[in-house]
Short mmCIF file of C-alpha atoms in Angstrom, two decimals:
data_model
loop_
_atom_site.label_atom_id
_atom_site.label_comp_id
_atom_site.label_asym_id
_atom_site.label_seq_id
_atom_site.Cartn_x
_atom_site.Cartn_y
_atom_site.Cartn_z
CA ALA A 1 0.00 0.00 0.00
CA THR A 2 2.89 2.36 0.74
CA GLU A 3 4.34 1.66 -2.70
CA PHE A 4 0.95 2.37 -4.26
CA ALA A 5 0.82 5.67 -2.33
CA ARG A 6 4.21 6.75 -3.68
CA GLN A 7 3.25 5.91 -7.25
CA TYR A 8 -0.13 7.57 -6.91
CA LEU A 9 1.39 10.80 -5.57
CA GLU A 10 3.72 11.06 -8.55
CA TYR A 11 0.90 10.24 -10.95
CA TYR A 12 -1.43 12.74 -9.25
CA VAL A 13 1.01 15.66 -9.45
CA SER A 14 1.47 15.14 -13.20
CA ALA A 15 -2.15 14.37 -14.11
CA ARG A 16 -3.52 17.27 -12.04
CA VAL A 17 -1.88 19.75 -14.42
CA GLY A 18 -2.98 17.97 -17.58
CA GLY A 19 -0.59 15.01 -17.80
CA ASP A 20 -1.56 11.46 -18.74
CA GLY A 21 -4.72 10.39 -16.97
CA ALA A 22 -6.06 13.88 -16.26
CA GLU A 23 -9.44 12.90 -17.71
CA HIS A 24 -9.90 10.22 -15.04
CA PHE A 25 -10.13 12.63 -12.11
CA ALA A 26 -13.63 12.78 -10.67
CA TRP A 27 -13.70 16.57 -11.03
CA ALA A 28 -12.68 16.28 -14.70
CA LYS A 29 -15.46 13.76 -15.37
CA SER A 30 -17.89 16.08 -13.57
CA ALA A 31 -16.74 19.04 -15.70
CA HIS A 32 -17.15 16.93 -18.86
CA LEU A 33 -20.88 16.58 -18.20
CA ARG A 34 -21.23 20.34 -18.66
CA ASN A 35 -19.75 20.05 -22.17
CA CYS A 36 -21.60 16.99 -23.44
CA GLY A 37 -23.99 18.89 -25.71
CA ARG A 38 -27.70 19.47 -25.37
CA ASP A 39 -29.22 16.04 -26.01
CA PHE A 40 -29.59 15.03 -22.37
CA ALA A 41 -30.13 16.57 -18.96
CA TYR A 42 -27.83 15.23 -16.24
CA LEU A 43 -28.49 14.50 -12.59
CA LEU A 44 -25.14 14.15 -10.82
CA VAL A 45 -25.55 12.54 -7.38
CA VAL A 46 -22.42 13.05 -5.25
CA LEU A 47 -22.60 10.83 -2.18
CA ASP A 48 -20.27 11.14 0.78
CA GLY A 49 -17.71 8.42 1.44
CA LEU A 50 -19.26 5.73 -0.77
CA ALA A 51 -16.98 2.69 -0.58
CA TYR A 52 -16.86 0.39 -3.59
CA PRO A 53 -18.77 -2.48 -1.87
CA ASP A 54 -21.46 0.06 -0.95
CA ALA A 55 -21.61 1.12 -4.60
CA ARG A 56 -22.19 -2.49 -5.63
CA ARG A 57 -25.05 -2.74 -3.14
CA LEU A 58 -26.45 0.57 -4.42
CA MET A 59 -26.44 -0.71 -8.01
CA GLU A 60 -28.41 -3.79 -6.94
CA ASP A 61 -30.95 -1.67 -5.04
CA ILE A 62 -31.38 0.72 -7.97
CA GLU A 63 -31.96 -2.22 -10.30
CA ARG A 64 -34.74 -3.33 -7.96
CA ASP A 65 -36.32 0.06 -7.19
CA ALA A 66 -35.65 2.22 -10.26
CA ARG A 67 -37.17 0.25 -13.12
CA ARG A 68 -36.74 3.15 -15.54
CA LEU A 69 -32.98 3.44 -15.01
CA PHE A 70 -30.60 1.27 -17.02
CA LEU A 71 -26.91 0.94 -16.11
CA ASP A 72 -24.60 2.07 -18.92
CA HIS A 73 -21.22 2.05 -17.20
CA ALA A 74 -19.83 1.10 -13.78
CA THR A 75 -16.30 2.47 -13.74
CA MET A 76 -13.87 4.18 -11.38
CA ALA A 77 -12.57 7.73 -11.04
CA LEU A 78 -9.64 9.28 -9.21
CA GLY A 79 -10.70 11.11 -6.06
CA PRO A 80 -9.22 14.46 -5.00
CA LEU A 81 -6.64 14.62 -2.22
CA PRO A 82 -6.81 14.61 0.71
CA THR A 83 -9.69 12.14 0.76
CA VAL A 84 -11.88 14.05 3.21
CA THR A 85 -15.12 15.85 2.40
CA GLU A 86 -13.93 19.37 3.17
CA PHE A 87 -11.46 19.29 0.27
CA ALA A 88 -12.80 16.60 -2.05
CA LYS A 89 -16.52 17.27 -2.36
CA PRO A 90 -16.40 20.86 -3.73
CA ALA A 91 -14.12 19.67 -6.56
CA VAL A 92 -16.46 16.86 -7.63
CA CYS A 93 -19.65 18.90 -7.28
CA ARG A 94 -18.34 21.98 -9.10
CA GLY A 95 -16.22 20.16 -11.68
CA MET A 96 -13.12 22.16 -10.73
CA ARG A 97 -9.66 21.45 -9.38
CA PRO A 98 -9.72 21.35 -5.57
CA SER A 99 -8.19 24.77 -4.83
CA GLU A 100 -10.41 26.49 -7.42
CA ALA A 101 -13.54 24.68 -6.22
CA ILE A 102 -12.97 25.54 -2.56
CA GLU A 103 -12.48 29.22 -3.39
CA ALA A 104 -15.47 29.44 -5.78
CA ASN A 105 -18.55 31.29 -4.52
CA THR A 106 -21.08 29.71 -6.88
CA LYS A 107 -23.82 27.37 -5.65
CA MET A 108 -22.19 23.99 -5.15
CA ALA A 109 -25.20 21.66 -5.25
CA TYR A 110 -28.70 20.92 -4.08
CA THR A 111 -28.63 19.28 -0.67
CA SER A 112 -32.09 17.71 -0.43
CA VAL A 113 -33.98 15.25 -2.59
CA ASP A 114 -37.12 17.42 -2.56
CA GLU A 115 -35.15 20.46 -3.68
CA VAL A 116 -33.53 18.79 -6.67
CA GLY A 117 -36.84 17.07 -7.46
CA ARG A 118 -38.49 20.47 -7.92
CA ALA A 119 -35.61 21.61 -10.12
CA LEU A 120 -36.00 18.53 -12.32
CA LEU A 121 -39.56 19.55 -13.18
CA THR A 122 -38.23 22.47 -15.25
CA ALA A 123 -34.93 20.92 -16.37
CA ALA A 124 -33.97 21.15 -20.03
CA PRO A 125 -31.50 19.26 -22.22
CA GLY A 126 -27.98 20.42 -21.43
CA ASP A 127 -28.72 21.14 -17.75
CA VAL A 128 -26.54 19.57 -15.06
CA LEU A 129 -28.25 19.31 -11.67
CA VAL A 130 -26.02 18.28 -8.77
CA LEU A 131 -27.36 16.62 -5.63
CA SER A 132 -24.90 16.40 -2.72
CA LEU A 133 -25.81 14.05 0.14
CA GLN A 134 -23.98 13.37 3.44
CA GLU A 135 -24.65 9.65 3.44
CA PRO A 136 -23.33 7.03 3.85
CA ASP A 137 -20.39 8.86 5.50
CA ARG A 138 -22.59 10.22 8.26
CA ALA A 139 -23.77 6.70 9.07
CA TYR A 140 -20.18 5.45 9.34
CA HIS A 141 -19.25 8.25 11.74
CA PHE A 142 -22.51 8.33 13.71
CA ARG A 143 -22.22 4.66 14.65
CA ALA A 144 -18.41 4.59 14.89
CA ASP A 145 -18.32 3.72 18.60
CA ALA A 146 -21.17 1.20 18.43
CA GLY A 147 -19.16 -1.52 16.67
CA PRO A 148 -18.84 -2.75 13.07
CA ASP A 149 -22.10 -4.74 13.03
CA SER A 150 -24.12 -1.70 14.04
CA VAL A 151 -22.29 0.41 11.46
CA ARG A 152 -23.03 -2.12 8.72
CA LEU A 153 -26.76 -2.17 9.50
CA GLU A 154 -27.00 1.62 9.49
CA VAL A 155 -25.01 1.97 6.25
CA ASP A 156 -27.12 -0.67 4.49
CA ALA A 157 -30.28 1.17 5.56
CA GLN A 158 -28.94 4.44 4.16
CA ILE A 159 -27.94 2.79 0.86
CA SER A 160 -31.47 1.42 0.51
CA THR A 161 -32.95 4.87 1.16
CA ILE A 162 -30.63 6.48 -1.40
CA ALA A 163 -31.69 3.95 -4.06
CA LYS A 164 -35.39 4.62 -3.40
CA ASN A 165 -34.84 8.40 -3.61
CA ILE A 166 -32.97 8.09 -6.90
CA ALA A 167 -35.86 6.01 -8.26
CA LEU A 168 -38.31 8.73 -7.20
CA LEU A 169 -36.23 11.42 -8.89
CA ALA A 170 -36.04 9.40 -12.11
CA ASP A 171 -39.84 9.20 -12.11
CA LYS A 172 -40.31 12.87 -11.24
CA ALA A 173 -38.51 14.40 -14.21
CA PRO A 174 -40.77 15.16 -17.20
CA SER A 175 -41.24 12.04 -19.32
CA GLU A 176 -40.21 13.81 -22.52
CA LEU A 177 -36.85 14.80 -20.98
CA LYS A 178 -33.92 12.58 -21.92
CA LEU A 179 -32.15 12.02 -18.62
CA HIS A 180 -28.80 10.60 -17.54
CA VAL A 181 -28.18 9.89 -13.84
CA ILE A 182 -24.56 9.81 -12.67
CA ILE A 183 -23.67 8.55 -9.17
CA THR A 184 -20.26 9.08 -7.63
CA THR A 185 -18.66 10.15 -4.36
CA ASP A 186 -16.07 12.55 -2.99
CA HIS A 187 -13.84 9.88 -1.45
CA GLY A 188 -13.71 6.18 -0.71
CA ARG A 189 -12.78 4.64 2.60
CA LEU A 190 -10.44 2.07 4.11
CA LEU A 191 -12.05 -1.37 4.02
CA VAL A 192 -10.94 -2.41 7.50
CA ASN A 193 -11.73 -1.40 11.05
CA THR A 194 -8.59 0.31 12.29
CA GLU A 195 -7.15 1.76 15.48
CA ARG A 196 -6.66 5.42 16.31
CA THR A 197 -2.99 5.34 17.26
CA ARG A 198 -1.36 8.24 15.40
CA HIS A 199 -0.89 11.52 17.24
CA ILE A 200 -1.94 14.60 15.29
CA PRO A 201 1.11 16.63 14.18
CA GLN A 202 1.55 19.80 16.22
CA GLY A 203 -0.20 22.80 14.73
CA MET A 204 -2.62 20.67 12.74
CA LYS A 205 -6.17 19.37 13.04
CA ALA A 206 -7.19 15.97 11.74
CA HIS A 207 -10.06 13.88 10.49
CA GLY A 208 -9.65 10.13 10.13
CA ARG A 209 -6.38 9.60 8.27
CA ALA A 210 -5.67 13.16 7.09
CA ALA A 211 -4.46 16.28 8.88
CA TRP A 212 -3.87 19.88 7.83
CA GLY A 213 -2.47 23.05 9.36
CA SER A 214 0.84 24.79 10.00
CA SER A 215 4.13 22.94 9.57
CA ASP A 216 7.79 23.74 8.91
CA VAL A 217 8.34 20.68 6.70
CA LEU A 218 10.42 21.34 3.56
CA PHE A 219 9.59 19.93 0.13
CA ASP A 220 11.79 18.95 -2.78
CA LYS A 221 10.68 18.93 -6.42
CA SER A 222 8.52 15.84 -5.85
CA GLY A 223 6.06 17.95 -3.87
CA TYR A 224 5.81 15.56 -0.93
CA SER A 225 7.87 14.50 2.08
CA MET A 226 7.71 11.08 3.77
CA GLU A 227 8.27 10.69 7.51
CA GLU A 228 7.70 7.11 8.67
CA ASP A 229 4.03 6.42 7.89
CA LEU A 230 3.16 10.07 7.22
CA VAL A 231 3.40 11.88 3.90
CA TYR A 232 3.25 15.67 3.84
CA LEU A 233 1.81 17.31 0.72
CA ASP A 234 2.94 20.62 -0.76
CA PRO A 235 -0.28 22.62 -1.40
CA THR A 236 1.18 24.19 -4.56
CA ARG A 237 2.04 20.90 -6.24
CA PHE A 238 -1.21 19.21 -5.17
CA GLY A 239 -3.52 22.08 -6.04
CA LEU A 240 -4.77 22.72 -2.51
CA PRO A 241 -5.51 25.98 -0.68
CA GLN A 242 -2.34 27.82 0.28
CA GLY A 243 -1.28 28.78 3.79
CA GLN A 244 -1.21 25.29 5.28
CA VAL A 245 0.38 21.88 4.79
CA TYR A 246 -1.47 18.58 4.43
CA ALA A 247 -0.45 15.27 6.05
CA VAL A 248 -1.78 11.84 5.12
CA ILE A 249 -1.23 8.46 6.80
CA VAL A 250 0.09 5.75 4.47
CA SER A 251 -0.21 2.85 6.95
CA ASP A 252 -3.57 1.36 8.00
CA GLN A 253 -3.87 3.55 11.11
CA ALA A 254 -5.92 6.64 11.92
CA PHE A 255 -5.28 9.82 13.90
CA LEU A 256 -6.48 10.25 17.46
CA THR A 257 -9.60 12.35 17.81
CA THR A 258 -9.23 16.07 18.51
CA ASP A 259 -9.70 15.44 22.24
CA GLY A 260 -7.07 12.68 22.21
CA ARG A 261 -9.33 9.62 22.25
CA LYS A 262 -8.00 6.31 20.92
CA GLY A 263 -10.18 3.30 20.11
CA LYS A 264 -11.40 1.64 16.95
CA GLU A 265 -12.56 3.48 13.85
CA PRO A 266 -14.65 1.50 11.35
CA CYS A 267 -13.65 2.11 7.73
CA PRO A 268 -12.00 5.54 8.11
CA HIS A 269 -10.79 7.69 5.22
CA GLY A 270 -8.36 10.46 4.41
CA GLY A 271 -5.44 8.24 3.38
CA LEU A 272 -3.94 6.96 0.13
CA PHE A 273 -4.94 3.31 0.05
CA PRO A 274 -6.47 2.29 -3.30
CA GLU A 275 -10.00 2.01 -1.89
CA GLU A 276 -9.76 5.58 -0.56
CA VAL A 277 -8.60 7.28 -3.76
CA LEU A 278 -10.36 5.14 -6.42
CA VAL A 279 -14.04 6.09 -6.32
CA PRO A 280 -17.10 4.60 -8.06
CA TRP A 281 -18.52 6.33 -11.13
CA LEU A 282 -21.91 4.91 -12.17
CA GLU A 283 -23.80 6.07 -15.26
CA PHE A 284 -27.48 5.34 -15.90
CA THR A 285 -29.88 6.29 -18.70
CA ARG A 286 -33.57 6.69 -18.04
CA ASP A 287 -35.92 4.81 -20.39
CA ARG A 288 -33.09 3.57 -22.58
CA GLU A 289 -34.97 0.42 -23.58
CA GLN A 290 -38.30 0.55 -25.39
CA PRO A 291 -41.12 -1.03 -23.36
CA ALA A 292 -42.49 -4.36 -24.64
CA LEU A 293 -46.07 -3.29 -25.33
CA VAL A 294 -48.92 -5.70 -26.00
CA VAL A 295 -51.22 -4.06 -28.57
CA THR A 296 -54.57 -5.48 -29.64
CA LEU A 297 -57.10 -4.02 -32.13
CA GLY A 298 -60.60 -5.49 -32.20
CA GLY A 299 -64.07 -4.49 -33.35
CA LYS A 300 -66.92 -5.33 -35.67
CA GLY A 301 -68.58 -3.94 -38.74
CA GLU A 302 -70.15 -4.68 -42.12
CA GLU A 303 -68.83 -3.82 -45.58
CA GLY A 304 -69.86 -0.35 -46.70
CA LYS A 305 -71.11 0.62 -43.26
CA ALA A 306 -69.62 2.35 -40.25
CA GLY A 307 -68.17 0.00 -37.69
CA THR A 308 -66.73 0.15 -34.19
CA GLY A 309 -63.20 -0.63 -33.06
CA ALA A 310 -61.34 -0.92 -29.76
CA LEU A 311 -57.61 -0.44 -29.34
CA THR A 312 -56.05 -2.01 -26.22
CA VAL A 313 -52.48 -1.24 -25.19
CA VAL A 314 -50.97 -3.08 -22.22
CA ASN A 315 -47.83 -1.38 -20.89
CA PRO A 316 -46.02 -3.59 -18.34
CA SER A 317 -43.28 -1.00 -17.71
CA ASP A 318 -43.10 2.16 -15.59
CA VAL A 319 -42.47 4.28 -18.69
CA PRO A 320 -45.51 6.48 -19.49
CA ILE A 321 -46.93 5.77 -22.96
CA THR A 322 -49.30 7.99 -24.95
CA VAL A 323 -51.16 6.64 -28.00
CA VAL A 324 -50.86 9.41 -30.56
CA GLU A 325 -52.15 7.83 -33.77
CA LEU A 326 -53.57 4.61 -35.20
CA THR A 327 -52.93 3.87 -38.86
CA ILE A 328 -54.59 0.91 -40.60
CA ASP A 329 -53.06 -0.29 -43.85
CA ALA A 330 -55.96 -1.67 -45.89
CA SER A 331 -54.00 -2.06 -49.11
CA GLY A 332 -53.76 -5.84 -48.69
#
């Protein structure tokens, strides 16, 4: 994992300024939606701390609950550093590099399902609506001291609720609107329950496996400095707000809490393990497949006289269907 962290840091510094792989950053993929043309409207759902196994569960729940959504792609994106919400989420929501996104004063996203649902009613092709939710990260932290089993139950409940809400939003948008739904997250999380053993560097504050604040550490041209299981990031090279230094744990440990508490932390985040920096990117199309309609035309009549007819259309799908015209070819 430490070797992965070193390689990822070098890759990140180059790709962040347009080098190979720049298009794979989550904020670059978010920005791309705004330049995709005017054929579709986009609903970008940015969840908080969605681990890859949670994303798999979410896909299954959406398949069950959102019958109008069809999965196009289930891929990965590169999450912003450090992998904590304060720095990562603005970049993904706004489609900007982290430092630019944090300093921007534009509306970042809708924060409630009802709010974005109302906006969808008047959405037009080319629009990008962003919904930012605090789950499942809040569930992980809220139940952190209750044990892993309790955490798992709460997270699963939140994933189920998210799937149902996405299904409702897919139904709420006008039927004539071509709609893509994109689901991603600001950061992943470590897939183990770890111990809080690492003291927070002096002059810094911490969350999980990342810390930031004042430091006298010096950087070489690489832009980072390794000290045992800590790597310090140069804000200039990593595109982060100036005036402070960022520290990330590259072992499987977490920082003590602000008040010095130790103990276990289920699935923390902030570090550089693969599951923290590689985030899910799920793309769905609404009503991509034509419903299998059962159409029957019956009636009675006599030659040369007016008759009666009855057209029956059975639509087994959730896609609204309107019968616009009936044409009878009597040439044969």
